[in-house]
CSV table of N, CA and C in Angstrom, one decimal:
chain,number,residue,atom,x,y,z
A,110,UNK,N,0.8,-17.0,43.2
A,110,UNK,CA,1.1,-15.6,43.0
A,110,UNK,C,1.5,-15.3,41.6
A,111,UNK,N,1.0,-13.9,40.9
A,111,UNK,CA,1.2,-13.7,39.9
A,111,UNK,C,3.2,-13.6,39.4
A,112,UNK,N,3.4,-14.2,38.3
A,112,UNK,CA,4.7,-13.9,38.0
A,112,UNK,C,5.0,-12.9,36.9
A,113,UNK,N,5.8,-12.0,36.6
A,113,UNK,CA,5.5,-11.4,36.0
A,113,UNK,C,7.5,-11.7,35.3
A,114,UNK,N,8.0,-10.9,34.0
A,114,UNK,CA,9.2,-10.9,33.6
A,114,UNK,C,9.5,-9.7,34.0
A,115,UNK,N,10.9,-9.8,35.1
A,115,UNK,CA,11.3,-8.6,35.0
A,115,UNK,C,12.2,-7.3,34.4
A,116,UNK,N,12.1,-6.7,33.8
A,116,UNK,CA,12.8,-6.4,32.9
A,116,UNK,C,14.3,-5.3,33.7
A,117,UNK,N,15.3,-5.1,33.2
A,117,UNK,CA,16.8,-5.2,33.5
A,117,UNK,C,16.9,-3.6,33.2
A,118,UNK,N,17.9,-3.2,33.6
A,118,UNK,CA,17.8,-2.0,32.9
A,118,UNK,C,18.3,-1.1,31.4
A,119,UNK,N,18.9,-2.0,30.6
A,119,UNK,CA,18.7,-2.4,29.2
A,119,UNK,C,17.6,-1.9,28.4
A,120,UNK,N,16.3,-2.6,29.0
A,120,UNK,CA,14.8,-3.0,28.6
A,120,UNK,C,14.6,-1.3,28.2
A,121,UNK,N,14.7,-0.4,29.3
A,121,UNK,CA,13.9,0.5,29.3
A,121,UNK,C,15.0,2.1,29.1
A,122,UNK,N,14.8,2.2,27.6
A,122,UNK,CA,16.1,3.5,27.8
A,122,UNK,C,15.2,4.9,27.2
A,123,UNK,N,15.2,5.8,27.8
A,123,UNK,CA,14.9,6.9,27.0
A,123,UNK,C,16.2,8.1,26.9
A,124,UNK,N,15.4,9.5,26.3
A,124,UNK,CA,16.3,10.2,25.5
A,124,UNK,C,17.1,9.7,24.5
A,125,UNK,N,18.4,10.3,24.6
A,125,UNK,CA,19.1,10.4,23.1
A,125,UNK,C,19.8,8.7,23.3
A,126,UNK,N,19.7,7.9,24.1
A,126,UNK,CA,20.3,6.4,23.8
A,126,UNK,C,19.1,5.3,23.4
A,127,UNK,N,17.9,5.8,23.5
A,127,UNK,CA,16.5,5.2,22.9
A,127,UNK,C,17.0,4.8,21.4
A,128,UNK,N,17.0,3.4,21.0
A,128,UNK,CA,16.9,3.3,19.3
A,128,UNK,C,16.0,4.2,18.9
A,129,UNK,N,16.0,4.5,17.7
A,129,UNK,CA,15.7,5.0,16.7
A,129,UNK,C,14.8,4.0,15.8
A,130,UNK,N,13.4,4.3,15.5
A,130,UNK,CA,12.3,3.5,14.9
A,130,UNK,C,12.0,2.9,13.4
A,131,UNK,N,12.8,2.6,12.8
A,131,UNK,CA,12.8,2.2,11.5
A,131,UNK,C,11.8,1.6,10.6
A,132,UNK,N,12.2,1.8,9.4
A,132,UNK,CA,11.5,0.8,8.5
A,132,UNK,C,12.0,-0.7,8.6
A,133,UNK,N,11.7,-1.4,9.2
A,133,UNK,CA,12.1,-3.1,9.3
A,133,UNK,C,11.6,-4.0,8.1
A,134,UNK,N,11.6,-5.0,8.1
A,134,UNK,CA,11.3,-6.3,7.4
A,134,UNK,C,11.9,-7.2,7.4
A,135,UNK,N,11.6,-8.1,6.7
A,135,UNK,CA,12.2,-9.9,6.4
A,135,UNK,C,12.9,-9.3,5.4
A,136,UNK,N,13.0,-8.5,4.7
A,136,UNK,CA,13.9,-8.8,3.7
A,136,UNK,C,14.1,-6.9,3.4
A,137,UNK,N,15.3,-6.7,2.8
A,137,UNK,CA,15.8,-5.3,2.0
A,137,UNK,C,14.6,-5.3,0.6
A,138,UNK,N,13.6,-4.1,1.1
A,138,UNK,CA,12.9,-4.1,-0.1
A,138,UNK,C,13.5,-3.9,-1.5
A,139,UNK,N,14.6,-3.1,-1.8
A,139,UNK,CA,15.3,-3.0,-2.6
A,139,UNK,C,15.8,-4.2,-3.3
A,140,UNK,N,15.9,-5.2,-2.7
A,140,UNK,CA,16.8,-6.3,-3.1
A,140,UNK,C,15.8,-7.4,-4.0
A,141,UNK,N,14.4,-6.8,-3.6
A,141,UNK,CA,13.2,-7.9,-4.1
A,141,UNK,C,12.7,-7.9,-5.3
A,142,UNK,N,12.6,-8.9,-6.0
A,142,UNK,CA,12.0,-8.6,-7.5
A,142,UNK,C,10.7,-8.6,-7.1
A,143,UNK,N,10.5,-7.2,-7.4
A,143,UNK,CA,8.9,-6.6,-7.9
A,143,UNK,C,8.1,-6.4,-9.2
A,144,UNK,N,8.6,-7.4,-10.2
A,144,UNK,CA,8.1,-7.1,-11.0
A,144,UNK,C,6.9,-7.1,-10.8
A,145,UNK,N,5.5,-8.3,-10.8
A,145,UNK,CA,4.2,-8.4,-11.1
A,145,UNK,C,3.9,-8.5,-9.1
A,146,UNK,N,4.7,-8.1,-8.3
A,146,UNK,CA,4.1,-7.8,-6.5
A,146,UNK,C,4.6,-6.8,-6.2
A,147,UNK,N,3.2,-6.4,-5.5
A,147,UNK,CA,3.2,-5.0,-4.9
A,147,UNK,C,3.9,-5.3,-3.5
A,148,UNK,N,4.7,-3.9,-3.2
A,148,UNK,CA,5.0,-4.4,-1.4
A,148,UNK,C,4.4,-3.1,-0.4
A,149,UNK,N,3.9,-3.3,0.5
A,149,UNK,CA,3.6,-2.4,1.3
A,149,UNK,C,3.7,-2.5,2.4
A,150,UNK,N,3.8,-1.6,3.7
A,150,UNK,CA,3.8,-1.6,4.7
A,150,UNK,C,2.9,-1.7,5.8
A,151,UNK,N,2.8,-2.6,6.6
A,151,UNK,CA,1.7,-3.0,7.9
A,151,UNK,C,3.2,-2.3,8.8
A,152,UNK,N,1.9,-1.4,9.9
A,152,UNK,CA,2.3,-0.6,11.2
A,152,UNK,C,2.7,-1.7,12.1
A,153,UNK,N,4.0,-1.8,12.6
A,153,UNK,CA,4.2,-2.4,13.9
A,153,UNK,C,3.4,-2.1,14.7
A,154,UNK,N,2.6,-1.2,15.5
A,154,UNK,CA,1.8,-1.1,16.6
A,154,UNK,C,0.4,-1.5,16.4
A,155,UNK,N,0.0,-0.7,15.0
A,155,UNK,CA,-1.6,-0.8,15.3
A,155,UNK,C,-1.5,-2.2,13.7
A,156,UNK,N,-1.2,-2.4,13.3
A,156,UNK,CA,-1.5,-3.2,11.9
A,156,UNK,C,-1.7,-2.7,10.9
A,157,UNK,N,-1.8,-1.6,10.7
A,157,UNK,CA,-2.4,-0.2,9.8
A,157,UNK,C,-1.7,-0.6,8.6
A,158,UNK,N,-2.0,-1.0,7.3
A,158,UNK,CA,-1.5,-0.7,6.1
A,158,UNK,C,-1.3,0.1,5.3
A,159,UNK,N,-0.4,0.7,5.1
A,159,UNK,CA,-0.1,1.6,4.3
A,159,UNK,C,0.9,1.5,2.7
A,160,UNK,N,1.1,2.7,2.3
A,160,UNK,CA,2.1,2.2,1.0
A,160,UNK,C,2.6,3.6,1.0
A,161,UNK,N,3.8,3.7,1.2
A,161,UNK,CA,4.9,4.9,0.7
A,161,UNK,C,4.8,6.0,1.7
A,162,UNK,N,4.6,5.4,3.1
A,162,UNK,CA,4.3,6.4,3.9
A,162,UNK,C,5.7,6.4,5.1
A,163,UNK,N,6.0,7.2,5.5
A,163,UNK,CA,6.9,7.9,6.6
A,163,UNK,C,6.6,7.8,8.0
A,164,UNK,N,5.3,7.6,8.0
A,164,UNK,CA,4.7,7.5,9.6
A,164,UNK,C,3.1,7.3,9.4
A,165,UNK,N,2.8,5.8,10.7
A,165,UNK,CA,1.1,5.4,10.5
A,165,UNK,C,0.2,6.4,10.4
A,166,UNK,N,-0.7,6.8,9.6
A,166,UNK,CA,-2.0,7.5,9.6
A,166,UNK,C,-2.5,7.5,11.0
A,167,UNK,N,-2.9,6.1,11.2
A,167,UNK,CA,-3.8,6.1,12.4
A,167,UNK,C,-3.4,6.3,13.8
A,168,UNK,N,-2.0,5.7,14.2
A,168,UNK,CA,-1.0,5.9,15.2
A,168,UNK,C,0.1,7.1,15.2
A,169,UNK,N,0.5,7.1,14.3
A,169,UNK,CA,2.0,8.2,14.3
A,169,UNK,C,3.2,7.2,14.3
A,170,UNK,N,3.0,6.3,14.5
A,170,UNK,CA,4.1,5.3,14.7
A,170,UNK,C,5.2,5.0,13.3
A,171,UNK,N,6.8,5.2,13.3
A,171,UNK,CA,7.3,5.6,12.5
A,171,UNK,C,8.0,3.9,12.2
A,172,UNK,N,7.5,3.0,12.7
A,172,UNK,CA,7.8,1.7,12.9
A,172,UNK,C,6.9,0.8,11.6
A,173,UNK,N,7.5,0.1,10.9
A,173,UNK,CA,6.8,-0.7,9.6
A,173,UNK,C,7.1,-2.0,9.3
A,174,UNK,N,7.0,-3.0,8.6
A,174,UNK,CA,7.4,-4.1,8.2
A,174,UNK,C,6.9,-4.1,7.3
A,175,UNK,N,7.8,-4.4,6.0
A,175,UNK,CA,7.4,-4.7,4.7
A,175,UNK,C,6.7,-6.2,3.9
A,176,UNK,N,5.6,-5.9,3.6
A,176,UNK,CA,4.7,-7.6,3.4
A,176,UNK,C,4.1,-7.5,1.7
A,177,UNK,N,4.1,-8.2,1.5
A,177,UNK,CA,3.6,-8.5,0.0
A,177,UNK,C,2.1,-8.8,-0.1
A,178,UNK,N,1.9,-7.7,-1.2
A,178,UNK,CA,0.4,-7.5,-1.2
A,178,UNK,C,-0.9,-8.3,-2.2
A,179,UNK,N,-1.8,-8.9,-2.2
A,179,UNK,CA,-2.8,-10.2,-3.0
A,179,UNK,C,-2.5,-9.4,-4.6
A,180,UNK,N,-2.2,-7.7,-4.9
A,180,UNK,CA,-2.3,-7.7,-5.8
A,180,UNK,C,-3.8,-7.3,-6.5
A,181,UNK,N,-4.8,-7.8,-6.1
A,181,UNK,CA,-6.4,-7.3,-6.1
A,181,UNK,C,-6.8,-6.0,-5.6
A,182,UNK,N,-7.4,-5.5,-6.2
A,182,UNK,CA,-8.3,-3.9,-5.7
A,182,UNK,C,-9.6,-3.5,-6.7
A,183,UNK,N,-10.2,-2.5,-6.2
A,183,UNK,CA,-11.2,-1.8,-7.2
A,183,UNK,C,-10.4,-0.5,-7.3
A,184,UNK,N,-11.1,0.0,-8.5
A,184,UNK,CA,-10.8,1.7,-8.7
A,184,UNK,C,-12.4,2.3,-8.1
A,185,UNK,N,-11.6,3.6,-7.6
A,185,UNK,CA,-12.2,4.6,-6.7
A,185,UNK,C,-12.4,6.0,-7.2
A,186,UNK,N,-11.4,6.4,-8.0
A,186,UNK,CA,-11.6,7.8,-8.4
A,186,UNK,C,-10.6,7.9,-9.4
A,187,UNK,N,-11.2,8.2,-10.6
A,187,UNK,CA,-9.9,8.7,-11.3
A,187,UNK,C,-8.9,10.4,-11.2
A,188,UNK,N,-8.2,10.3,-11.4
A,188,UNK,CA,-7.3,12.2,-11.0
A,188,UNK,C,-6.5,12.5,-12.2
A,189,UNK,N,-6.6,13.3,-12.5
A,189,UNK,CA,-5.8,13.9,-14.1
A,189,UNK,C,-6.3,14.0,-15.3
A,190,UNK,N,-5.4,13.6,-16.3
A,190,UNK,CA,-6.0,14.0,-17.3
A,190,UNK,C,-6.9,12.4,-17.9
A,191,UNK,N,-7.8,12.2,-18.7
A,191,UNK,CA,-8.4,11.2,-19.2
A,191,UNK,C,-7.3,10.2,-19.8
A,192,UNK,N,-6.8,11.1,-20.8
A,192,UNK,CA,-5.1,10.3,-21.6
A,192,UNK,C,-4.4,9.4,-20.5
A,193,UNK,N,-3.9,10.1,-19.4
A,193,UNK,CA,-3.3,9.8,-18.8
A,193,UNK,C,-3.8,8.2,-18.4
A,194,UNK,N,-4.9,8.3,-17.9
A,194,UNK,CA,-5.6,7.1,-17.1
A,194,UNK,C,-5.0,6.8,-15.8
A,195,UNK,N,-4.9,7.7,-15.0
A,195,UNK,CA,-4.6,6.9,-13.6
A,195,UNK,C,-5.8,7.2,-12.6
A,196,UNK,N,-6.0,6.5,-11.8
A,196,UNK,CA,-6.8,6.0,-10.5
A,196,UNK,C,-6.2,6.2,-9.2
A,197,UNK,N,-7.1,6.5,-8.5
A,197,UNK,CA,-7.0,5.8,-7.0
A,197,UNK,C,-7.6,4.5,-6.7
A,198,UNK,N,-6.6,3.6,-6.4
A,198,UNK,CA,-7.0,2.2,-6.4
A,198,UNK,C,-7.1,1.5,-4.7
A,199,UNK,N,-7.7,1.2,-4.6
A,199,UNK,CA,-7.7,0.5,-3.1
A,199,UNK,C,-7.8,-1.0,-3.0
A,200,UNK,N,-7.1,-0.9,-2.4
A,200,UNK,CA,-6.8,-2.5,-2.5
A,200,UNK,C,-6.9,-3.3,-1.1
A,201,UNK,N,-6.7,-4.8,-1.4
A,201,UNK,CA,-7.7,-5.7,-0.9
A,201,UNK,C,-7.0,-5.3,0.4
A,202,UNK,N,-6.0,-4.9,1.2
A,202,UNK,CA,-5.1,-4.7,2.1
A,202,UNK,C,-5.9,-3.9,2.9
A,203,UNK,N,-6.6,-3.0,2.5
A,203,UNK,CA,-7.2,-1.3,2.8
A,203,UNK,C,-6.1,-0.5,2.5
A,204,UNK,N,-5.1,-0.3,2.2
A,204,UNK,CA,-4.5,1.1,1.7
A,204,UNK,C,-4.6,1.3,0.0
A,205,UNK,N,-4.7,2.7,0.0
A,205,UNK,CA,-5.0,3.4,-1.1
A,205,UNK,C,-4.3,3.6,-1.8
A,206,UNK,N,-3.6,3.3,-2.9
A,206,UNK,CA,-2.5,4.2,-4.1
A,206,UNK,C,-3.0,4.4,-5.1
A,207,UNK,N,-2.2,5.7,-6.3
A,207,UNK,CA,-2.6,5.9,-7.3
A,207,UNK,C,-1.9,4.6,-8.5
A,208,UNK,N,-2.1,4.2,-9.4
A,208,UNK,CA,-2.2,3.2,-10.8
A,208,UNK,C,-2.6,4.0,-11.7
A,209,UNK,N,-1.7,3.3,-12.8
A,209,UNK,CA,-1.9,3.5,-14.0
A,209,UNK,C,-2.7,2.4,-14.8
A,210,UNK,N,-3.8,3.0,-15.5
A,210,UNK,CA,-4.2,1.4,-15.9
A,210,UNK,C,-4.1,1.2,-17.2
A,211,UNK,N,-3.1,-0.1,-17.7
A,211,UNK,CA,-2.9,-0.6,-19.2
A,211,UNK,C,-3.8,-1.7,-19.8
A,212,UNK,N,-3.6,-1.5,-21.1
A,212,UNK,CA,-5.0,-1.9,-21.7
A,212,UNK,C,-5.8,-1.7,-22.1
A,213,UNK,N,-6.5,-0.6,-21.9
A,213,UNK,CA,-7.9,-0.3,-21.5
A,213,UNK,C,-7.9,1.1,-22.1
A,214,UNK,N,-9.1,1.1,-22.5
A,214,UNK,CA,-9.3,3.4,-23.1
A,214,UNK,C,-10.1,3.2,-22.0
A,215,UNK,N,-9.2,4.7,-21.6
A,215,UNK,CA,-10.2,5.2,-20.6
A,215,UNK,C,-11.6,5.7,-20.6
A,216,UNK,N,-12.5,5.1,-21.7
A,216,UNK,CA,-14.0,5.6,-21.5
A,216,UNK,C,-14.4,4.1,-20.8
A,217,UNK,N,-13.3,3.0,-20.6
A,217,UNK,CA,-13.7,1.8,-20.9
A,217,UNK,C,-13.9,1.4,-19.0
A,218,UNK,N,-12.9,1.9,-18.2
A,218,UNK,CA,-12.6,1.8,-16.8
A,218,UNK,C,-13.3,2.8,-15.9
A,219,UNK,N,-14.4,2.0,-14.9
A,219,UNK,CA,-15.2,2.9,-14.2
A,219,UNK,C,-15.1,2.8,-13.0
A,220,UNK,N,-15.4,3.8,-12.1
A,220,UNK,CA,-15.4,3.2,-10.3
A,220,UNK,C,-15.9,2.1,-9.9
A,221,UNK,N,-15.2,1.5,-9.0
A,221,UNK,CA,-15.4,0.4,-8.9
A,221,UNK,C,-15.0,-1.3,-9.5
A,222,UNK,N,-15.0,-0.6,-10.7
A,222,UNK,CA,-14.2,-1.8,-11.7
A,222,UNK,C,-13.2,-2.5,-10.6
A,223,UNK,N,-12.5,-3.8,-11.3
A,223,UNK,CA,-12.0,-4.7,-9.8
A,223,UNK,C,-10.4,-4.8,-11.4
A,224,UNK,N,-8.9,-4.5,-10.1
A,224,UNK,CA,-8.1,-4.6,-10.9
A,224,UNK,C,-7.3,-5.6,-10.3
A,225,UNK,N,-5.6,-5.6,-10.9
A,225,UNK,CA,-4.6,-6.2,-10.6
A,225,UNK,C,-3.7,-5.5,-10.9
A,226,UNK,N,-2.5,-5.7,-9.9
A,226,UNK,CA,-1.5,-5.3,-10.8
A,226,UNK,C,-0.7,-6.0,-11.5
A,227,UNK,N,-0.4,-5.3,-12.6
A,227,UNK,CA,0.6,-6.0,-14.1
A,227,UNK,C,2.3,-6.0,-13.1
A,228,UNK,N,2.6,-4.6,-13.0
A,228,UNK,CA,4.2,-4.6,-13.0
A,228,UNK,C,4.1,-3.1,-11.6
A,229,UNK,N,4.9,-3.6,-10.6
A,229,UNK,CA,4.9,-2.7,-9.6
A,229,UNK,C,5.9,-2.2,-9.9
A,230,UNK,N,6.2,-0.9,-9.1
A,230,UNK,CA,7.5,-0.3,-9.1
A,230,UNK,C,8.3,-0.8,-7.5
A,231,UNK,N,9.5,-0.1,-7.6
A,231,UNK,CA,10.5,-1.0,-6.4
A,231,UNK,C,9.9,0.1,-5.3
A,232,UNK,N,9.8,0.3,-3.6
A,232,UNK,CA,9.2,1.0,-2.7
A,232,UNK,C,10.3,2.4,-3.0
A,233,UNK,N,11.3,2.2,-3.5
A,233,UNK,CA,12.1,3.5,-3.0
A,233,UNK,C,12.2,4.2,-4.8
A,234,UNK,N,11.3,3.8,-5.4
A,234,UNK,CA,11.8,4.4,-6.9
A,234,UNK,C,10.7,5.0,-7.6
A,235,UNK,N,11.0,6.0,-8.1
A,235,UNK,CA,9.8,6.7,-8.8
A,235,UNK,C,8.9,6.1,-9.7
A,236,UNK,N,7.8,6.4,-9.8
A,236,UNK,CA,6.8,5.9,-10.7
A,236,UNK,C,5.6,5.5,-10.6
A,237,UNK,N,4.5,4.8,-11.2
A,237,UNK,CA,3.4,4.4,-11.0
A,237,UNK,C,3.0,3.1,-10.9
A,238,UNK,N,2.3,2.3,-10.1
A,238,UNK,CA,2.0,0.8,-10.6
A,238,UNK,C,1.1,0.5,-11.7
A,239,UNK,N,1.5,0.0,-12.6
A,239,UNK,CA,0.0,-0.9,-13.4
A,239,UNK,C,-0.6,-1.7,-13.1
A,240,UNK,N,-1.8,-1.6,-13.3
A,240,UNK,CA,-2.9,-2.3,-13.6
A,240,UNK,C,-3.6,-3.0,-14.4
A,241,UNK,N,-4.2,-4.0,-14.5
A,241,UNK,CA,-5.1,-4.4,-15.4
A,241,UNK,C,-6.3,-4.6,-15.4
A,242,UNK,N,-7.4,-4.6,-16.2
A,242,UNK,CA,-9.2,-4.9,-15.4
A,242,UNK,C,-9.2,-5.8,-15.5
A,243,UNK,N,-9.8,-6.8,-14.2
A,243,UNK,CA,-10.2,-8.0,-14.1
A,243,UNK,C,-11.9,-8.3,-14.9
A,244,UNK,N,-12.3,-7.1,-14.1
A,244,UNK,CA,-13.6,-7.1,-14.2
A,244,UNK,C,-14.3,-5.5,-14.0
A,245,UNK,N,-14.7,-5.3,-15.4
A,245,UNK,CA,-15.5,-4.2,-15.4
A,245,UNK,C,-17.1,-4.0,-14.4
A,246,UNK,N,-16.8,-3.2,-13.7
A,246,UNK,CA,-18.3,-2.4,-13.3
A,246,UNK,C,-19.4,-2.3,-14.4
A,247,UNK,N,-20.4,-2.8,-13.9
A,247,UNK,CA,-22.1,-2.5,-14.7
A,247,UNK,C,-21.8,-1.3,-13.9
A,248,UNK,N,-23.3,-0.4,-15.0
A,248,UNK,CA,-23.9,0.8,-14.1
A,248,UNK,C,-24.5,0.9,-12.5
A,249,UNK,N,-24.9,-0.4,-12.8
A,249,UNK,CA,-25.3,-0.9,-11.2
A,249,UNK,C,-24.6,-1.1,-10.3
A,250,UNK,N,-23.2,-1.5,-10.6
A,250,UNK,CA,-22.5,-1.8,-9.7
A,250,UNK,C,-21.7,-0.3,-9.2
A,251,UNK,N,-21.4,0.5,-9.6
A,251,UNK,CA,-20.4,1.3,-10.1
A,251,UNK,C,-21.0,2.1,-8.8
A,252,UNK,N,-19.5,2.6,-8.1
A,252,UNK,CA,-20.0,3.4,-7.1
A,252,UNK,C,-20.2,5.0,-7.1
A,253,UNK,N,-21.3,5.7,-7.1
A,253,UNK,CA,-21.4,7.1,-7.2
A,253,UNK,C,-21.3,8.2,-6.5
């Protein structure tokens, strides 16, 4: 006969005594040196990665745990002014953020180019992450 765990009535609460869905993790993002690691959030339900988000894209789920990211991506699109140099960078994770890229004149960094980041910012604080090019895009490679 199949056994199953029964669950108590604890297990199952709704309305206003239901916890409340938080940002979780192994550790107080705040408390982490970020200098050269990025941190971002994977969705408790579906796995969804994200960065600086409030609730999963794909689920709605307002549930996260904070994980440390390889750091690797390409650029996708630049936005602003040329001086400025920032991107949309996607990274090896699948989520998207915008970077600033140091180093480099911007006639030099093209879609697709493959980066890293230099110096992340902390999840709760203003600013942009840097980057650096690993490896510049040929014409050929370069996505249009």
């Amino acid at each position: 006969m199949l056994q199953t765990d029964s669950r108590g009535p604890n297990d199952l609460r709704t309305g206003h005594d239901a916890p409340v869905a938080t940002t979780t993790g192994t550790a107080d993002p705040s408390a982490l040196d970020v200098g050269g690691e990025l941190l971002f959030q994977s969705c408790l339900w579906c796995g969804t990665a994200a960065y600086r988000r409030s609730f999963c894209r794909a689920c709605g789920s307002t549930a996260f745990k904070w994980e440390r990211s390889t750091g690797a991506g390409a650029l996708v699109r630049r936005i602003g002014q040329p001086l400025l140099n920032t991107w949309f960078v996607v990274m090896g994770e699948g989520f998207t953020l915008v970077c600033q890229i140091a180093g480099t004149e911007p006639a030099v960094a093209g879609v697709g180019a493959r980066v890293r980041v230099v110096r992340a910012v902390a999840p709760r604080e203003q600013g942009l992450p840097l980057v650096e090019l690993t490896y510049r895009a040929t014409p050929l490679e370069r996505w249009w």
